[in-house]
């Protein structure tokens, strides 16, 4: 990984382009869109005139979210999707391909954590890894044939966390593997995840150099960041952009309503980054929310 270069970034420093490259024909999928940051992403993109598909694990809550937005005069689509369930992913993909020609933007927002702010249990580590890492990975793989890959560039934005940055990993052998960008593979990333789950099962995870805070969540995001890096490298210059975005400490159900930022604040910046003009759109970046937000030059 290159040295960490930071520059100031905010919604005002990257305003939405005056000439919009998108239209109502631009199709967006947002996972976990029924509340919090995902809901704010859906709302903002619908306001900007894109065709947005809101997905949610809980069908009733998803439909309720859609109805609340329709009452505001916004037009959007809805389908149930549980990213932790491969059969649900396949059903959603089948519905999508039967109803839409191509996909332009995928926002992988759905994620879980079972810890309060000050807790660090790994009791639900398998569920966390399955949802936060394998969920986005499997959804990307299933939807891949539908990516438009045109001159406007298909965009994948993975909502991540600074807890998954390499600096949080204290296992030097694993860190060296992840730093070897040219040779890093999906197989190695999955091996890292399996090793963590084995350490959890064996009760040795505290002494193996894994991140100290929200360990299972941090490892899931570490793996997601690494996978995003592999995809960005593999498809650079081929009409696909893959980036990660850490919204910062945001007021959501995951944080118990605590945080410096509202979902609307973080979505405003996230949407702006997602909708950068093709000629200014990077790939392989980690956007870090702060005050003002910073941009890391590489994942």
Coordinates of C-alpha atoms in Angstrom, one line a residue:
X1 CA 0.0 0.0 0.0
X2 CA 1.3 3.4 -0.9
X3 CA 2.1 5.9 1.8
X4 CA -1.1 7.5 3.3
X5 CA -1.7 10.8 1.6
X6 CA -4.5 12.9 2.8
X7 CA -6.3 15.9 1.4
X8 CA -9.3 17.8 2.7
X9 CA -12.6 16.7 1.3
X10 CA -16.2 17.9 1.9
X11 CA -19.4 18.1 0.0
X12 CA -18.6 21.7 -0.9
X13 CA -15.1 20.9 -2.1
X14 CA -16.6 18.2 -4.4
X15 CA -19.9 19.8 -5.4
X16 CA -22.2 17.9 -7.7
X17 CA -21.3 18.6 -11.3
X18 CA -23.2 21.4 -13.0
X19 CA -23.7 19.3 -16.1
X20 CA -25.1 16.0 -14.9
X21 CA -23.8 12.9 -16.5
X22 CA -26.7 10.8 -15.0
X23 CA -30.4 10.7 -15.9
X24 CA -33.5 8.7 -14.9
X25 CA -32.0 5.9 -16.9
X26 CA -29.2 5.6 -14.4
X27 CA -30.0 2.6 -12.2
X28 CA -28.9 2.4 -8.5
X29 CA -29.1 -0.3 -5.9
X30 CA -28.7 0.5 -2.2
X31 CA -28.6 -2.4 0.2
X32 CA -29.9 -1.9 3.8
X33 CA -31.9 1.1 2.5
X34 CA -34.8 1.1 5.0
X35 CA -33.0 3.2 7.6
X36 CA -30.0 5.2 8.6
X37 CA -27.3 5.9 6.1
X38 CA -28.8 3.6 3.5
X39 CA -32.2 5.4 3.7
X40 CA -30.4 8.8 3.4
X41 CA -28.5 7.5 0.3
X42 CA -31.8 6.4 -1.3
X43 CA -33.6 9.6 -0.6
X44 CA -30.8 11.8 -1.9
X45 CA -30.3 9.9 -5.1
X46 CA -34.0 9.8 -5.8
X47 CA -34.1 13.5 -5.3
X48 CA -31.4 13.9 -7.9
X49 CA -33.5 12.0 -10.5
X50 CA -31.7 8.6 -10.6
X51 CA -33.7 5.4 -10.7
X52 CA -33.2 3.9 -7.2
X53 CA -33.9 0.4 -5.9
X54 CA -34.2 0.3 -2.2
X55 CA -33.5 -3.1 -0.6
X56 CA -34.0 -4.3 2.9
X57 CA -33.7 -7.5 4.8
X58 CA -37.0 -7.0 6.7
X59 CA -39.8 -6.8 4.1
X60 CA -42.2 -4.8 6.2
X61 CA -39.7 -2.2 7.1
X62 CA -38.5 -1.9 3.6
X63 CA -42.0 -1.3 2.2
X64 CA -42.6 1.2 5.0
X65 CA -39.5 3.1 4.0
X66 CA -40.5 3.2 0.4
X67 CA -44.0 4.5 1.2
X68 CA -42.5 7.3 3.4
X69 CA -40.4 8.4 0.4
X70 CA -43.3 8.1 -2.0
X71 CA -45.3 10.5 0.2
X72 CA -42.5 13.0 -0.5
X73 CA -43.2 12.7 -4.2
X74 CA -40.1 10.5 -4.9
X75 CA -40.3 7.6 -7.3
X76 CA -38.3 4.4 -6.6
X77 CA -38.4 0.7 -6.6
X78 CA -38.2 -1.9 -3.8
X79 CA -37.3 -5.5 -3.4
X80 CA -36.5 -7.6 -0.3
X81 CA -32.8 -8.6 0.0
X82 CA -30.9 -10.3 2.8
X83 CA -27.2 -10.1 1.8
X84 CA -26.3 -12.8 4.3
X85 CA -28.5 -15.3 2.4
X86 CA -27.2 -16.5 -1.0
X87 CA -30.6 -17.7 -2.0
X88 CA -32.0 -14.2 -1.3
X89 CA -29.2 -12.7 -3.4
X90 CA -30.0 -15.0 -6.3
X91 CA -33.7 -14.2 -6.1
X92 CA -33.0 -10.5 -6.0
X93 CA -30.6 -10.8 -9.0
X94 CA -33.2 -12.7 -11.0
X95 CA -35.9 -10.0 -10.2
X96 CA -33.4 -7.3 -11.2
X97 CA -32.4 -8.8 -14.5
X98 CA -36.1 -9.4 -15.4
X99 CA -37.0 -5.7 -14.8
X100 CA -33.9 -3.7 -15.7
X101 CA -31.5 -3.6 -18.5
X102 CA -28.3 -2.8 -16.7
X103 CA -26.9 -1.6 -13.4
X104 CA -24.9 1.7 -13.0
X105 CA -24.3 2.1 -9.3
X106 CA -24.2 -0.4 -6.4
X107 CA -24.0 1.0 -2.8
X108 CA -23.2 -1.9 -0.5
X109 CA -24.5 -0.4 2.8
X110 CA -26.1 -3.4 4.6
X111 CA -24.1 -4.4 7.6
X112 CA -24.5 -5.7 11.2
X113 CA -22.8 -5.4 14.6
X114 CA -24.0 -6.9 17.8
X115 CA -21.8 -4.9 20.1
X116 CA -22.7 -1.7 22.0
X117 CA -20.1 1.1 21.7
X118 CA -18.0 -0.1 24.6
X119 CA -18.4 -3.8 24.0
X120 CA -16.2 -6.3 22.1
X121 CA -17.9 -9.7 22.0
X122 CA -17.3 -12.1 19.1
X123 CA -20.3 -14.3 19.9
X124 CA -21.9 -13.5 16.6
X125 CA -18.6 -13.3 14.5
X126 CA -19.8 -15.7 11.8
X127 CA -23.0 -13.7 11.2
X128 CA -21.0 -10.4 11.1
X129 CA -18.5 -11.8 8.6
X130 CA -21.2 -13.4 6.5
X131 CA -23.2 -10.2 6.3
X132 CA -20.5 -7.5 6.1
X133 CA -17.9 -9.3 3.9
X134 CA -19.4 -12.2 2.1
X135 CA -22.7 -10.3 1.6
X136 CA -21.3 -7.5 -0.6
X137 CA -18.8 -9.9 -2.3
X138 CA -21.5 -12.4 -3.3
X139 CA -23.9 -9.6 -4.4
X140 CA -21.2 -8.1 -6.6
X141 CA -20.5 -11.5 -8.1
X142 CA -24.1 -12.2 -8.9
X143 CA -24.8 -8.8 -10.3
X144 CA -21.6 -8.6 -12.3
X145 CA -23.1 -9.6 -15.7
X146 CA -25.6 -6.7 -15.3
X147 CA -22.9 -3.9 -14.9
X148 CA -23.3 -1.4 -17.7
X149 CA -19.5 -0.7 -18.0
X150 CA -20.1 2.2 -20.3
X151 CA -18.3 5.5 -20.7
X152 CA -20.0 6.8 -17.6
X153 CA -18.3 4.0 -15.6
X154 CA -20.2 1.6 -13.3
X155 CA -19.6 2.5 -9.7
X156 CA -19.4 0.3 -6.6
X157 CA -19.3 2.1 -3.3
X158 CA -18.7 -0.2 -0.3
X159 CA -19.7 1.5 3.0
X160 CA -16.8 0.6 5.3
X161 CA -15.1 1.7 8.5
X162 CA -11.8 3.0 9.7
X163 CA -11.9 0.1 12.1
X164 CA -10.9 -2.0 9.1
X165 CA -7.8 0.0 8.2
X166 CA -4.6 -1.9 8.0
X167 CA -3.2 0.2 10.9
X168 CA -5.7 -1.6 13.2
X169 CA -4.2 -5.0 12.4
X170 CA -1.5 -6.1 14.8
X171 CA -0.6 -9.3 13.1
X172 CA 2.5 -8.4 11.1
X173 CA 2.4 -11.5 8.8
X174 CA -1.2 -10.9 7.8
X175 CA -0.4 -7.2 7.4
X176 CA 2.5 -7.9 5.0
X177 CA 0.2 -10.1 3.0
X178 CA -2.4 -7.4 2.6
X179 CA 0.3 -4.8 1.8
X180 CA 1.5 -6.9 -1.2
X181 CA -1.0 -5.4 -3.5
X182 CA 0.2 -6.9 -6.8
X183 CA -0.1 -10.4 -5.5
X184 CA -3.1 -10.1 -3.1
X185 CA -5.9 -12.4 -4.1
X186 CA -9.5 -13.2 -3.1
X187 CA -8.3 -16.6 -1.9
X188 CA -5.9 -15.0 0.5
X189 CA -8.6 -12.6 1.8
X190 CA -11.0 -15.5 2.4
X191 CA -8.1 -17.4 4.1
X192 CA -7.7 -14.5 6.5
X193 CA -11.4 -14.5 7.3
X194 CA -11.4 -18.3 7.9
X195 CA -8.3 -17.9 10.1
X196 CA -10.1 -15.3 12.2
X197 CA -13.2 -17.5 12.6
X198 CA -10.9 -20.4 13.7
X199 CA -9.3 -18.2 16.3
X200 CA -12.7 -17.2 17.6
X201 CA -13.8 -20.9 17.7
X202 CA -10.5 -21.8 19.6
X203 CA -10.8 -18.9 22.0
X204 CA -7.4 -17.5 20.9
X205 CA -8.6 -14.4 18.9
X206 CA -7.4 -11.9 21.6
X207 CA -3.8 -13.0 21.3
X208 CA -3.5 -13.3 17.6
X209 CA -3.1 -9.6 16.6
X210 CA -6.6 -8.9 15.4
X211 CA -8.0 -5.4 15.8
X212 CA -8.8 -4.5 19.4
X213 CA -12.1 -2.6 18.9
X214 CA -15.2 -4.2 17.7
X215 CA -13.0 -7.1 16.5
X216 CA -15.4 -9.1 14.4
X217 CA -16.8 -6.0 12.7
X218 CA -13.3 -4.6 12.2
X219 CA -12.2 -7.9 10.5
X220 CA -15.2 -7.9 8.3
X221 CA -14.4 -4.4 7.1
X222 CA -10.7 -5.2 6.8
X223 CA -11.7 -8.0 4.4
X224 CA -14.1 -5.8 2.5
X225 CA -11.5 -3.1 2.0
X226 CA -9.0 -5.7 0.8
X227 CA -11.5 -7.3 -1.6
X228 CA -12.3 -3.8 -2.9
X229 CA -8.6 -3.2 -3.5
X230 CA -8.4 -6.5 -5.5
X231 CA -11.4 -5.6 -7.7
X232 CA -10.2 -2.0 -8.3
X233 CA -6.8 -3.2 -9.4
X234 CA -8.2 -6.0 -11.6
X235 CA -10.8 -3.8 -13.4
X236 CA -9.0 -0.4 -13.5
X237 CA -9.6 1.2 -16.9
X238 CA -12.3 -1.3 -17.8
X239 CA -15.4 0.8 -17.0
X240 CA -15.7 -0.1 -13.3
X241 CA -14.8 2.0 -10.3
X242 CA -14.6 0.4 -6.8
X243 CA -14.2 2.6 -3.7
X244 CA -14.9 2.4 0.0
X245 CA -16.4 5.1 2.2
X246 CA -16.2 5.3 6.0
X247 CA -19.0 7.8 7.0
X248 CA -17.4 8.5 10.4
X249 CA -19.2 8.3 13.8
X250 CA -22.7 8.6 12.5
X251 CA -26.0 8.6 14.4
X252 CA -27.5 5.2 13.5
X253 CA -29.0 2.2 15.2
X254 CA -25.6 0.6 15.1
X255 CA -24.2 3.4 17.3
X256 CA -27.3 3.6 19.5
X257 CA -28.1 6.9 18.0
X258 CA -24.8 8.4 19.1
X259 CA -22.4 10.2 16.7
X260 CA -21.0 13.4 15.4
X261 CA -22.9 13.3 12.1
X262 CA -26.4 12.6 10.9
X263 CA -27.1 10.0 8.2
X264 CA -28.1 13.0 5.9
X265 CA -24.7 14.6 6.4
X266 CA -22.8 11.5 5.6
X267 CA -25.0 10.5 2.7
X268 CA -24.7 14.0 1.1
X269 CA -20.9 13.5 0.9
X270 CA -21.2 9.8 -0.1
X271 CA -23.6 10.6 -2.9
X272 CA -21.4 13.4 -4.2
X273 CA -18.4 11.1 -4.3
X274 CA -20.4 8.4 -6.1
X275 CA -21.6 10.8 -8.7
X276 CA -18.3 12.4 -9.6
X277 CA -17.9 12.9 -13.4
X278 CA -16.3 9.9 -15.1
X279 CA -13.2 11.8 -15.9
X280 CA -12.7 12.7 -12.2
X281 CA -13.8 9.3 -10.7
X282 CA -11.0 7.4 -9.0
X283 CA -10.9 3.7 -8.1
X284 CA -9.3 1.9 -5.2
X285 CA -9.9 4.8 -2.8
X286 CA -10.8 4.8 0.9
X287 CA -12.9 7.9 1.7
X288 CA -12.7 8.7 5.4
X289 CA -15.4 10.7 7.1
X290 CA -14.2 13.3 9.7
X291 CA -14.7 17.0 10.2
X292 CA -14.0 17.9 7.4
X293 CA -13.7 14.5 5.7
X294 CA -10.3 13.2 4.5
X295 CA -9.5 11.1 1.5
X296 CA -6.9 8.3 1.7
X297 CA -5.0 7.9 -1.5
X298 CA -5.2 4.1 -1.5
X299 CA -7.2 1.4 0.1

